[in-house]
Short mmCIF file of C-alpha atoms in Angstrom, two decimals:
data_model
loop_
_atom_site.label_atom_id
_atom_site.label_comp_id
_atom_site.label_asym_id
_atom_site.label_seq_id
_atom_site.Cartn_x
_atom_site.Cartn_y
_atom_site.Cartn_z
CA MET A 1 -0.24 -0.11 -0.22
CA SER A 2 0.72 3.56 -0.83
CA PRO A 3 2.61 5.60 2.29
CA LEU A 4 0.04 8.07 0.83
CA SER A 5 -3.10 6.16 1.06
CA GLY A 6 -4.10 7.21 4.40
CA GLY A 7 -4.40 10.86 3.13
CA GLY A 8 -6.38 10.00 0.41
CA ILE A 9 -4.64 10.09 -2.62
CA THR A 10 -3.69 6.96 -4.34
CA LYS A 11 -3.79 8.14 -8.29
CA LEU A 12 -1.10 10.54 -9.52
CA SER A 13 -3.98 12.10 -11.42
CA GLU A 14 -4.78 13.71 -7.65
CA LEU A 15 -1.44 15.39 -7.92
CA GLU A 16 -2.94 18.83 -9.06
CA ILE A 17 -3.44 22.34 -7.96
CA ASP A 18 -6.11 25.21 -8.45
CA ALA A 19 -5.34 27.40 -11.04
CA ASP A 20 -5.44 30.82 -11.07
CA LYS A 21 -3.82 31.84 -14.39
CA ASP A 22 -6.14 32.03 -17.67
CA TRP A 23 -3.47 29.70 -19.22
CA GLN A 24 -3.07 27.26 -16.38
CA ALA A 25 -6.51 24.50 -16.57
CA LYS A 26 -8.51 23.34 -13.21
CA LYS A 27 -8.77 19.35 -12.90
CA ILE A 28 -6.49 18.38 -16.07
CA ASP A 29 -5.90 14.63 -15.10
CA ASN A 30 -2.71 12.94 -15.69
CA ILE A 31 -2.51 10.78 -19.14
CA GLY A 32 -0.47 7.88 -19.26
CA ALA A 33 0.66 7.80 -16.16
CA PRO A 34 0.90 4.66 -13.50
CA ASP A 35 -2.49 4.79 -11.85
CA SER A 36 -1.23 3.97 -8.52
CA LEU A 37 1.42 5.50 -6.96
CA ASP A 38 2.78 2.02 -5.43
CA ASP A 39 3.63 1.68 -9.23
CA VAL A 40 6.36 3.82 -8.45
CA GLY A 41 10.05 1.67 -8.07
CA LYS A 42 11.28 2.94 -4.54
CA GLY A 43 14.77 4.37 -3.77
CA VAL A 44 16.64 6.82 -5.55
CA GLY A 45 19.49 4.69 -5.24
CA SER A 46 18.43 1.81 -6.71
CA LEU A 47 17.54 3.82 -9.70
CA ALA A 48 13.83 3.74 -10.18
CA ALA A 49 12.14 4.31 -13.51
CA ILE A 50 9.66 6.41 -12.62
CA CYS A 51 10.27 9.56 -10.42
CA ILE A 52 7.54 12.36 -9.86
CA VAL A 53 8.48 16.26 -9.16
CA VAL A 54 6.40 18.59 -7.89
CA ALA A 55 5.58 22.13 -8.33
CA ASN A 56 6.29 24.82 -5.93
CA ASP A 57 2.99 26.40 -6.61
CA ALA A 58 1.12 22.91 -5.89
CA LYS A 59 -1.38 22.46 -2.66
CA ALA A 60 0.59 22.45 0.59
CA GLU A 61 -1.22 19.29 1.07
CA VAL A 62 0.30 17.71 -2.24
CA LYS A 63 3.68 18.67 -0.90
CA ALA A 64 3.21 17.14 2.21
CA TRP A 65 2.44 14.36 0.78
CA ALA A 66 5.35 14.29 -1.94
CA THR A 67 7.85 14.69 1.19
CA THR A 68 6.41 12.17 3.22
CA LEU A 69 7.22 9.78 -0.03
CA GLN A 70 10.82 11.28 0.09
CA THR A 71 11.32 9.91 3.66
CA ALA A 72 9.83 6.64 2.58
CA GLY A 73 12.14 6.35 -0.24
CA TYR A 74 10.09 6.80 -3.15
CA PRO A 75 12.01 9.04 -5.83
CA VAL A 76 10.06 12.43 -5.67
CA TRP A 77 11.43 15.87 -5.46
CA VAL A 78 9.55 18.90 -4.67
CA CYS A 79 10.78 22.73 -6.54
CA ASP A 80 11.41 25.52 -4.56
CA GLY A 81 10.14 27.84 -7.77
CA VAL A 82 13.67 29.00 -8.25
CA SER A 83 15.60 27.24 -11.01
CA ASP A 84 13.51 24.30 -11.11
CA GLN A 85 15.17 22.21 -13.66
CA VAL A 86 17.59 21.88 -10.89
CA GLU A 87 15.11 19.20 -9.43
CA ILE A 88 13.77 17.90 -12.81
CA ASN A 89 17.33 17.14 -14.11
CA ALA A 90 17.94 15.22 -10.48
CA ALA A 91 14.85 13.50 -11.34
CA ILE A 92 16.04 12.56 -14.92
CA ALA A 93 19.39 11.52 -13.36
CA ALA A 94 18.03 9.00 -10.62
CA LEU A 95 16.47 7.01 -13.88
CA PRO A 96 18.26 3.63 -14.97
CA ASP A 97 21.49 4.36 -17.29
CA ALA A 98 20.36 3.27 -20.75
CA THR A 99 23.86 2.76 -21.71
CA SER A 100 23.30 -0.40 -19.55
CA TRP A 101 23.85 -3.89 -20.72
CA PRO A 102 21.14 -5.54 -20.86
CA PRO A 103 19.39 -2.49 -21.64
CA THR A 104 17.66 -1.65 -18.73
CA GLY A 105 17.86 2.41 -19.06
CA GLY A 106 14.82 5.17 -19.82
CA GLY A 107 11.70 5.80 -17.73
CA ARG A 108 9.77 8.42 -16.91
CA ILE A 109 9.54 11.78 -15.48
CA ILE A 110 6.27 12.47 -13.70
CA LEU A 111 5.50 16.80 -13.60
CA SER A 112 2.42 18.11 -11.14
CA ASN A 113 0.73 20.34 -12.44
CA GLY A 114 1.74 23.70 -11.29
CA ILE A 115 4.30 26.10 -12.40
CA PHE A 116 8.23 24.80 -12.39
CA TYR A 117 10.68 28.06 -13.07
CA ILE A 118 13.36 27.21 -15.52
CA ASN A 119 16.44 29.31 -16.29
CA ASP A 120 18.66 26.64 -17.74
CA ALA A 121 18.29 23.26 -19.49
CA ILE A 122 16.40 20.12 -18.68
CA ASN A 123 19.00 17.94 -20.06
CA LEU A 124 18.19 14.87 -22.18
CA ASN A 125 21.63 13.87 -22.82
CA LEU A 126 23.09 11.47 -25.49
CA GLY A 127 22.85 7.60 -24.64
CA ILE A 128 22.26 7.58 -20.94
CA HIS A 129 19.01 9.19 -21.08
CA ASP A 130 17.57 7.48 -24.24
CA HIS A 131 13.52 5.96 -23.94
CA THR A 132 12.76 9.06 -21.43
CA THR A 133 9.34 10.30 -21.14
CA ILE A 134 8.97 13.68 -19.54
CA SER A 135 5.00 13.68 -18.36
CA GLY A 136 2.75 16.95 -17.36
CA GLN A 137 -0.58 17.21 -16.37
CA GLY A 138 -1.89 18.92 -19.35
CA LYS A 139 -1.41 23.27 -19.63
CA GLY A 140 -1.62 22.98 -16.22
CA THR A 141 1.72 21.48 -15.83
CA VAL A 142 3.92 24.70 -16.74
CA LEU A 143 7.43 25.17 -17.47
CA TYR A 144 7.91 29.31 -16.91
CA VAL A 145 11.02 31.14 -18.56
CA PRO A 146 11.44 33.72 -15.84
CA ASN A 147 11.68 37.56 -16.30
CA ASN A 148 15.14 38.71 -17.81
CA VAL A 149 17.05 35.43 -18.03
CA ASN A 150 18.46 37.23 -21.42
CA ALA A 151 21.06 34.33 -22.07
CA ASP A 152 20.93 31.24 -24.68
CA LEU A 153 18.21 28.84 -23.13
CA ASN A 154 16.92 25.29 -24.47
CA VAL A 155 14.02 25.45 -21.93
CA ILE A 156 14.33 21.21 -22.81
CA ASN A 157 17.41 20.47 -24.37
CA ILE A 158 17.04 16.67 -26.41
CA ASN A 159 21.25 16.66 -26.68
CA GLY A 160 21.83 13.38 -28.85
CA ALA A 161 19.33 11.06 -26.46
CA THR A 162 16.91 9.33 -28.46
CA TYR A 163 13.26 7.66 -28.41
CA CYS A 164 12.42 10.45 -25.93
CA THR A 165 8.87 11.91 -25.64
CA ILE A 166 7.63 15.08 -23.98
CA GLU A 167 4.04 15.42 -23.56
CA ASN A 168 1.12 16.96 -21.98
CA LEU A 169 2.79 19.99 -20.88
CA GLN A 170 3.19 23.54 -21.58
CA ILE A 171 6.01 25.54 -22.25
CA PHE A 172 5.57 29.35 -21.60
CA GLY A 173 8.77 31.42 -22.73
CA ASN A 174 7.61 34.61 -21.22
CA GLU A 175 9.15 36.60 -24.31
CA ALA A 176 8.18 40.15 -23.35
CA ASN A 177 10.13 40.01 -20.61
CA GLN A 178 13.36 39.14 -22.41
CA THR A 179 15.98 40.97 -24.04
CA ALA A 180 18.80 38.89 -25.56
CA GLY A 181 19.46 34.86 -26.23
CA ASN A 182 18.58 32.61 -28.51
CA GLN A 183 15.79 30.83 -26.41
CA TYR A 184 13.81 27.69 -27.76
CA GLY A 185 11.33 25.92 -26.14
CA VAL A 186 12.36 22.76 -27.21
CA TYR A 187 15.27 21.55 -28.98
CA ILE A 188 15.84 18.06 -30.47
CA HIS A 189 19.53 17.56 -31.75
CA ASP A 190 19.01 13.94 -32.47
CA SER A 191 16.46 10.85 -33.50
CA TYR A 192 13.16 8.98 -32.64
CA THR A 193 11.80 12.00 -30.25
CA GLU A 194 7.88 12.71 -30.15
CA ILE A 195 6.52 15.53 -28.84
CA ILE A 196 2.85 15.19 -27.92
CA HIS A 197 0.12 17.53 -26.39
CA CYS A 198 2.46 20.21 -25.63
CA ARG A 199 1.64 23.93 -25.74
CA VAL A 200 4.89 26.15 -26.95
CA LEU A 201 3.98 30.07 -26.32
CA ALA A 202 5.90 33.23 -26.68
CA MET A 203 9.44 31.82 -26.83
CA ARG A 204 12.18 34.79 -27.80
CA THR A 205 13.65 32.36 -30.79
CA VAL A 206 11.49 29.36 -31.73
CA GLY A 207 9.12 26.88 -30.11
CA ILE A 208 10.54 23.77 -31.37
CA TYR A 209 13.82 23.37 -32.76
CA CYS A 210 14.14 20.09 -34.86
CA TYR A 211 16.75 18.04 -35.79
CA GLY A 212 18.19 14.92 -36.32
CA GLU A 213 15.78 12.11 -38.16
CA LEU A 214 12.05 10.44 -37.34
CA ASN A 215 11.20 12.99 -34.60
CA ILE A 216 7.66 13.51 -34.50
CA ILE A 217 5.77 16.51 -33.71
CA THR A 218 1.84 15.60 -33.18
CA HIS A 219 -1.54 17.52 -31.82
CA CYS A 220 0.37 20.26 -30.05
CA GLN A 221 -0.23 24.53 -30.34
CA VAL A 222 2.69 26.66 -30.67
CA LYS A 223 2.09 30.03 -30.71
CA GLU A 224 3.68 33.55 -31.03
CA CYS A 225 7.28 32.78 -30.74
CA ASN A 226 8.86 35.84 -31.39
CA LEU A 227 12.54 36.22 -33.70
CA GLY A 228 12.75 33.02 -35.25
CA GLY A 229 9.03 31.45 -35.82
CA GLY A 230 7.16 28.45 -34.41
CA ILE A 231 8.83 25.10 -35.55
CA THR A 232 11.99 24.54 -37.61
CA LEU A 233 12.75 21.10 -39.28
CA GLY A 234 16.23 19.83 -40.45
CA ASP A 235 17.98 16.74 -41.26
CA ASP A 236 15.97 14.13 -42.52
CA LYS A 237 12.39 12.37 -42.05
CA GLN A 238 10.83 14.93 -39.10
CA GLU A 239 6.68 14.77 -39.37
CA VAL A 240 4.68 17.39 -37.90
CA SER A 241 1.09 16.68 -38.09
CA CYS A 242 -2.35 17.58 -36.29
CA CYS A 243 -0.82 20.94 -35.08
CA GLU A 244 -1.78 24.27 -34.53
CA LEU A 245 0.75 27.30 -35.31
CA VAL A 246 -0.36 30.14 -34.53
CA GLY A 247 1.20 33.49 -34.87
CA ASN A 248 4.61 33.01 -34.88
CA ARG A 249 6.87 35.99 -36.10
CA GLY A 250 9.17 35.01 -39.45
CA PHE A 251 7.39 32.07 -40.25
CA ASN A 252 4.78 29.34 -38.68
CA LEU A 253 7.07 26.50 -39.89
CA ARG A 254 10.20 26.21 -41.55
CA ALA A 255 11.43 22.97 -43.30
CA ASN A 256 15.45 22.61 -44.09
CA GLY A 257 16.93 19.10 -45.02
CA THR A 258 14.41 16.26 -46.41
CA HIS A 259 11.96 13.92 -46.64
CA HIS A 260 9.31 15.51 -44.13
CA LEU A 261 6.09 15.30 -43.73
CA ILE A 262 3.84 18.25 -42.82
CA ASN A 263 -0.23 16.89 -42.70
CA ASN A 264 -3.22 18.37 -41.57
CA ASN A 265 -1.73 20.90 -39.78
CA PHE A 266 -3.79 24.60 -38.89
CA ILE A 267 -1.29 26.82 -40.30
CA ILE A 268 -2.61 30.48 -38.95
CA GLY A 269 -1.82 34.10 -38.68
CA SER A 270 1.67 34.95 -38.76
CA PRO A 271 2.18 38.56 -38.32
CA THR A 272 3.87 41.33 -40.57
CA ASP A 273 5.74 39.62 -43.41
CA ALA A 274 5.91 36.02 -41.43
CA LEU A 275 5.05 32.76 -43.98
CA GLY A 276 3.10 30.23 -43.24
CA ILE A 277 5.63 27.14 -44.60
CA GLU A 278 8.93 28.17 -45.95
CA CYS A 279 10.35 25.31 -47.72
CA LEU A 280 13.95 25.42 -48.21
CA GLY A 281 14.24 21.35 -48.13
CA ASP A 282 14.32 18.63 -50.80
CA ASP A 283 11.77 15.58 -50.96
CA ILE A 284 9.05 16.90 -48.45
CA THR A 285 5.55 16.42 -48.66
CA ILE A 286 2.74 18.95 -47.38
CA GLN A 287 -0.59 17.70 -47.47
CA GLY A 288 -4.20 18.31 -46.00
CA ASN A 289 -2.73 21.59 -43.76
CA LEU A 290 -5.32 24.77 -43.48
CA ILE A 291 -3.15 27.75 -44.26
CA TYR A 292 -4.69 30.90 -43.62
CA SER A 293 -4.10 34.73 -43.04
CA ASN A 294 -0.73 34.09 -43.24
CA ASP A 295 1.11 38.07 -43.77
CA GLY A 296 4.12 36.60 -45.78
CA GLY A 297 2.13 34.45 -47.71
CA GLY A 298 1.12 30.54 -47.27
CA ILE A 299 3.95 28.82 -48.58
CA TYR A 300 7.25 29.50 -49.98
CA ILE A 301 9.28 26.96 -51.99
CA ASN A 302 12.57 28.27 -52.18
CA SER A 303 15.61 26.82 -53.57
CA SER A 304 13.62 23.19 -52.96
CA ASP A 305 13.26 20.30 -55.56
CA ARG A 306 10.80 17.12 -55.56
CA ASN A 307 8.27 18.71 -53.14
CA LEU A 308 4.41 17.64 -53.03
CA ILE A 309 1.88 19.72 -52.39
CA VAL A 310 -1.38 18.39 -52.10
CA ASN A 311 -4.82 19.06 -51.12
CA ASN A 312 -4.20 22.12 -49.15
CA PHE A 313 -7.20 24.66 -48.44
CA VAL A 314 -4.60 28.28 -48.81
CA THR A 315 -6.52 31.31 -48.12
CA ARG A 316 -6.54 35.09 -47.29
CA ASN A 317 -2.95 35.00 -47.10
CA GLY A 318 -0.86 38.43 -47.37
CA LYS A 319 1.02 37.61 -50.51
CA GLU A 320 1.09 34.23 -52.41
CA GLY A 321 -1.14 31.46 -51.67
CA ILE A 322 2.23 29.83 -53.05
CA LEU A 323 5.28 30.85 -54.36
CA LEU A 324 7.65 28.71 -56.21
CA SER A 325 11.13 30.32 -56.58
CA THR A 326 14.33 28.36 -58.09
CA ALA A 327 11.93 25.09 -57.04
CA ASN A 328 12.29 22.22 -59.61
CA ASP A 329 10.20 18.62 -59.92
CA CYS A 330 7.90 19.84 -57.68
CA LEU A 331 3.66 19.21 -57.75
CA VAL A 332 1.32 21.50 -56.68
CA SER A 333 -1.94 19.25 -57.04
CA GLY A 334 -5.45 18.80 -55.66
CA ASN A 335 -5.23 22.37 -53.66
CA TYR A 336 -8.21 25.08 -53.00
CA PHE A 337 -6.58 28.79 -53.47
CA GLN A 338 -8.66 31.54 -52.69
CA SER A 339 -9.03 35.07 -51.69
CA ASN A 340 -4.82 35.44 -51.40
CA SER A 341 -2.52 39.21 -51.78
CA GLN A 342 -4.24 40.49 -48.60
CA LYS A 343 -1.71 42.79 -47.82
CA THR A 344 -2.05 44.55 -51.53
CA ALA A 345 -4.79 43.96 -53.90
CA THR A 346 -3.71 42.89 -57.16
CA THR A 347 -0.03 42.69 -56.69
CA TYR A 348 0.74 38.95 -55.34
CA ASP A 349 -0.78 36.22 -57.24
CA ASN A 350 -2.86 32.91 -55.97
CA ILE A 351 -0.21 30.66 -57.60
CA ARG A 352 3.15 31.97 -58.69
CA LEU A 353 6.04 30.07 -60.36
CA THR A 354 9.01 32.27 -60.67
CA SER A 355 12.90 32.72 -61.22
CA ASP A 356 14.18 29.43 -62.48
CA SER A 357 11.51 27.17 -61.25
CA ASN A 358 11.40 24.49 -63.87
CA TYR A 359 9.81 21.21 -64.47
CA ASN A 360 7.13 21.43 -62.04
CA THR A 361 3.44 19.97 -62.78
CA VAL A 362 0.39 22.67 -61.42
CA VAL A 363 -2.43 20.21 -62.16
CA GLU A 364 -6.22 19.89 -60.78
CA ASN A 365 -6.25 23.08 -58.56
CA ILE A 366 -8.94 24.97 -57.67
CA VAL A 367 -8.55 28.25 -57.54
CA ARG A 368 -10.56 31.53 -56.80
CA LYS A 369 -10.36 35.00 -56.63
CA GLY A 370 -12.87 35.45 -53.76
CA THR A 371 -14.97 38.18 -53.26
CA LEU A 372 -12.85 40.43 -50.70
CA ALA A 373 -12.19 43.56 -51.18
CA ASN A 374 -7.98 42.66 -52.21
CA LYS A 375 -8.14 40.44 -54.91
CA PRO A 376 -5.05 38.22 -56.23
CA ARG A 377 -3.60 39.74 -59.65
CA TYR A 378 -3.22 36.32 -61.22
CA GLY A 379 -4.88 33.28 -60.43
CA ILE A 380 -1.76 31.12 -62.06
CA ASN A 381 1.53 33.16 -62.99
CA ILE A 382 4.71 32.28 -64.50
CA ASP A 383 6.56 35.40 -64.36
CA MET A 384 10.11 34.41 -65.89
CA ALA A 385 11.74 32.93 -68.92
CA THR A 386 13.83 31.42 -66.44
CA CYS A 387 11.09 29.57 -65.52
CA ASP A 388 11.59 26.06 -67.92
CA LYS A 389 9.03 23.24 -68.82
CA ASN A 390 6.80 23.90 -66.48
CA THR A 391 3.26 22.18 -66.50
CA VAL A 392 -0.32 23.86 -66.32
CA ARG A 393 -3.53 21.28 -66.37
CA LEU A 394 -6.77 20.50 -65.46
CA ASN A 395 -6.84 23.79 -62.72
CA ASN A 396 -10.06 25.41 -62.20
CA LEU A 397 -9.69 28.65 -63.03
CA TYR A 398 -13.00 30.15 -62.80
CA ASN A 399 -12.81 33.73 -61.77
CA ALA A 400 -8.97 33.15 -60.54
CA GLY A 401 -7.32 36.61 -60.73
CA GLU A 402 -8.19 39.87 -60.84
CA THR A 403 -5.82 40.86 -63.82
CA ALA A 404 -6.52 37.56 -65.60
CA ASN A 405 -6.61 33.78 -64.43
CA LEU A 406 -3.69 32.58 -66.09
CA ASN A 407 -0.31 34.48 -67.06
CA ASP A 408 3.04 32.69 -68.75
CA GLY A 409 6.25 34.32 -69.36
CA GLY A 410 7.89 30.99 -68.86
CA THR A 411 9.42 29.01 -71.14
CA CYS A 412 8.17 25.69 -72.54
CA THR A 413 5.17 26.29 -70.37
CA ILE A 414 2.49 23.06 -71.49
CA ILE A 415 -0.91 24.85 -70.26
CA LYS A 416 -4.15 22.70 -71.77
CA ASP A 417 -7.34 21.60 -70.48
CA ASN A 418 -7.70 24.38 -67.74
CA ILE A 419 -11.52 25.54 -66.82
CA ASP A 420 -11.88 29.29 -67.96
CA GLN A 421 -8.47 29.45 -69.94
CA GLU A 422 -8.42 31.79 -72.82
CA ILE A 423 -7.74 30.13 -76.24
CA THR A 424 -4.10 32.05 -76.54
CA ASP A 425 -3.50 30.66 -72.97
CA THR A 426 -3.08 27.14 -74.61
CA LYS A 427 0.59 25.82 -75.50
CA ASP A 428 1.15 22.47 -76.14
CA LEU A 429 4.72 20.97 -76.58
CA VAL A 430 6.00 16.99 -78.03
CA ARG A 431 9.32 15.75 -77.65
CA VAL A 432 10.44 14.89 -80.79
CA LYS A 433 14.35 14.12 -82.63
CA ASN A 434 15.86 16.40 -85.12
CA THR A 435 17.67 14.70 -87.85
CA SER A 436 17.55 17.93 -90.25
CA GLY A 437 21.31 17.95 -90.61
CA GLY A 438 21.84 20.67 -88.37
CA ALA A 439 20.92 22.40 -85.28
CA LEU A 440 17.48 24.09 -84.82
CA ALA A 441 16.77 27.04 -83.36
CA ALA A 442 13.52 28.42 -81.08
CA GLY A 443 10.92 29.72 -84.08
CA ASP A 444 11.89 27.65 -86.66
CA VAL A 445 9.58 25.87 -88.77
CA VAL A 446 9.59 21.83 -89.14
CA ILE A 447 7.61 18.86 -90.52
CA LEU A 448 7.12 15.64 -89.39
CA LYS A 449 10.18 13.54 -91.32
CA SER A 450 8.94 10.46 -93.45
CA VAL A 451 10.66 7.55 -91.01
CA ALA A 452 9.33 4.19 -89.48
CA ALA A 453 9.56 5.64 -86.02
CA GLY A 454 7.39 8.69 -86.70
CA ASN A 455 9.10 11.06 -83.91
CA GLU A 456 12.01 12.68 -86.12
CA ILE A 457 11.55 16.59 -87.59
CA THR A 458 13.53 18.25 -90.25
CA THR A 459 12.81 21.22 -91.86
CA THR A 460 11.77 21.72 -96.02
CA THR A 461 12.07 24.50 -98.80
CA ALA A 462 8.70 23.52 -100.08
CA GLN A 463 6.29 26.20 -100.15
CA GLY A 464 2.81 24.59 -98.13
CA ASP A 465 4.54 21.24 -97.29
CA ASP A 466 1.78 18.73 -96.53
CA LYS A 467 3.60 17.62 -93.26
CA VAL A 468 4.48 20.95 -91.69
CA PHE A 469 4.48 19.72 -88.25
CA GLY A 470 4.88 22.97 -86.08
CA MET A 471 7.69 25.36 -84.31
CA VAL A 472 10.46 24.58 -82.80
CA ALA A 473 10.06 25.82 -79.14
CA GLU A 474 14.27 25.38 -78.06
CA ALA A 475 17.32 25.32 -79.47
CA ILE A 476 17.92 21.70 -80.61
CA ALA A 477 21.13 19.84 -81.97
CA ASP A 478 21.40 17.82 -84.74
CA THR A 479 20.66 14.10 -83.63
CA ALA A 480 19.31 15.60 -80.46
CA TYR A 481 15.72 15.60 -78.91
CA GLY A 482 14.01 18.92 -77.79
CA LEU A 483 10.71 20.38 -77.71
CA VAL A 484 8.27 21.47 -80.29
CA GLN A 485 5.12 23.49 -80.42
CA VAL A 486 2.27 22.08 -82.26
CA ALA A 487 -0.80 24.22 -80.52
CA GLY A 488 -1.40 27.58 -79.10
CA LYS A 489 0.09 30.78 -78.93
CA PRO A 490 3.69 31.18 -79.73
CA THR A 491 5.35 35.20 -79.88
CA ALA A 492 8.37 33.98 -82.21
CA LEU A 493 7.43 32.44 -84.99
CA LYS A 494 10.04 32.62 -87.89
CA VAL A 495 8.07 34.58 -91.08
CA ASN A 496 8.78 35.79 -94.93
CA GLY A 497 6.69 38.73 -95.66
CA THR A 498 7.23 39.34 -99.19
CA THR A 499 3.71 38.21 -99.39
CA ASP A 500 2.45 40.44 -96.68
CA ILE A 501 0.79 38.94 -93.54
CA ALA A 502 -2.13 40.31 -91.90
CA ILE A 503 -3.22 39.55 -88.56
CA GLY A 504 -5.81 36.64 -89.05
CA ASP A 505 -3.85 35.33 -92.24
CA LEU A 506 -3.43 31.58 -92.52
CA LEU A 507 0.82 30.62 -92.55
CA GLY A 508 2.41 27.66 -93.89
CA THR A 509 5.99 26.66 -95.01
CA PHE A 510 8.33 28.81 -97.12
CA THR A 511 10.63 28.36 -99.57
CA ALA A 512 13.47 29.05 -97.54
CA ALA A 513 13.98 26.40 -94.39
CA GLY A 514 12.30 26.90 -91.07
CA ILE A 515 10.47 29.71 -92.19
CA ALA A 516 6.80 30.38 -92.58
CA MET A 517 4.77 32.24 -94.94
CA LYS A 518 0.76 33.73 -95.67
CA ALA A 519 -0.36 30.25 -97.30
CA ALA A 520 -1.20 30.24 -100.83
CA ALA A 521 -4.80 28.33 -102.12
CA GLY A 522 -3.93 24.67 -102.09
CA ASP A 523 -1.15 25.12 -99.03
CA MET A 524 -1.35 23.20 -95.96
CA ALA A 525 -1.61 25.86 -93.22
CA PHE A 526 -0.60 25.37 -89.56
CA ALA A 527 -0.92 28.94 -87.93
CA ILE A 528 -2.75 31.90 -87.86
CA ALA A 529 -0.67 35.52 -87.70
CA LEU A 530 -2.22 36.90 -84.89
CA GLU A 531 0.28 40.10 -85.65
CA ALA A 532 1.38 41.61 -89.39
CA TYR A 533 4.62 41.28 -91.24
CA ILE A 534 4.86 43.19 -94.50
CA THR A 535 8.73 43.71 -95.36
CA ASP A 536 10.14 41.30 -97.91
CA ASP A 537 12.60 39.14 -96.05
CA SER A 538 12.90 36.49 -93.80
CA LEU A 539 13.69 38.28 -90.50
CA GLY A 540 9.97 38.69 -89.06
CA VAL A 541 9.39 37.10 -85.37
CA ILE A 542 5.77 37.47 -84.76
CA ASP A 543 2.92 36.18 -82.67
CA ALA A 544 0.52 33.15 -83.68
CA PHE A 545 -1.84 30.76 -83.04
CA ILE A 546 -0.43 26.89 -84.05
CA MET A 547 -3.37 24.76 -85.06
CA SER A 548 -3.80 21.30 -86.45
CA PRO A 549 -2.74 21.58 -89.55
CA ARG A 550 -5.55 21.80 -92.68
CA SER A 551 -5.43 22.43 -96.40
CA ILE A 552 -6.74 25.88 -97.94
#
């Protein structure tokens, strides 16, 4: 029988305090603790697997019971409200050493309800503290950074320990009363740690800083952290799921490293110029999140490749809904973008690709400008010629942008089958082999070569050639493969103006290789002129619309 049973306490859920602050909760039962105090191992000297730490502001009878437990040889510590990490670290040190063999290490630190004042790190160190759990009683268990610590601080510092769990507690950084130092709520240096059912509030620097690999942050709230944002991921294979990230400065979540999963989170309301999600790593999945009202933009994919951005709801962000900059081989699919560019009307886009973003696929998204006063400029905007070989297909662009639904300033973009795209937005390109005997340049007119493979192109000097195929979209060396535009609007079609070309004229091949001309009766036409050219030379470069070839 427990020595406390005579006092009426037999469960750790009864180790609680009355709340006198609005961020503490009354009557929050312990989650995951042993049901009976008799389950707690006796004797600090024997290295108990479960240790209890009681806050200084716990009820007087709880502290008295804790003292009785200590006297009876139970591993229990009572804090004094000053540097309470000392007692917590002593409890951690009393757990079995995880480096022993056969393995007997690890254990559980149970924190009572109450405020623990932390001015130096709670440490879980490499090797010896593997498999350690620190459990609170819900948000009534508060690790509190006192005023004017003003020094570097990791409230919980997982310094190389693995397979650890931090659960059911609150960390309050008190950043309004700190003027110096890098201060983190939880700093994970290694792998296989889980943070679950925790709140991290008002840290001076970052709420949770997560390195190593295969760490999980789930069902947590990270709110109003100051200089460096809410959660930072690094290294490899981290997961953030079912969390609420609210009002963190700089960013709500930043993903460095690779192979992270960011799923089913609420990412809301980052302040001035702060981002919802900033992705600086590769091979990251961002899926199923609500990304709402972040002043600096919803999702920023920067110098980052092979990311999946799928099934998110991205709305009312200050700048872009999503911005891809120097991002390659990403998939943006199945998302709903609405009412972004709230910071300044018609200045930012729902979806924007810029600055050397190549081989990305934007497919099957719903994009809307919304009904708010500030509306996005474009639904989808590919704004630089250095954006190469992106694909935009099957998106619903009904009322997607105030200026236009879609803008393409990229190179070799494939655009087709989007709802409410304009006919001149269409661009269809195919990959073929150049066997003309020389290099081809963008703007050259080509025909399909008569070979069994059916995938080769060449030039012609026959007027109105029946095999006219399309316009070269990029430089293609002889015997190399490259892209030819076979439908839609090019802006660099090479033409001869000896027979004057007017807007609306049909165009076919000319008697000089690679050049188009106004088609005559009996010629095969493949394009419609959208620009006039009347100079008697073959130096014309005009806008046109390429269509299926037809005889006139």
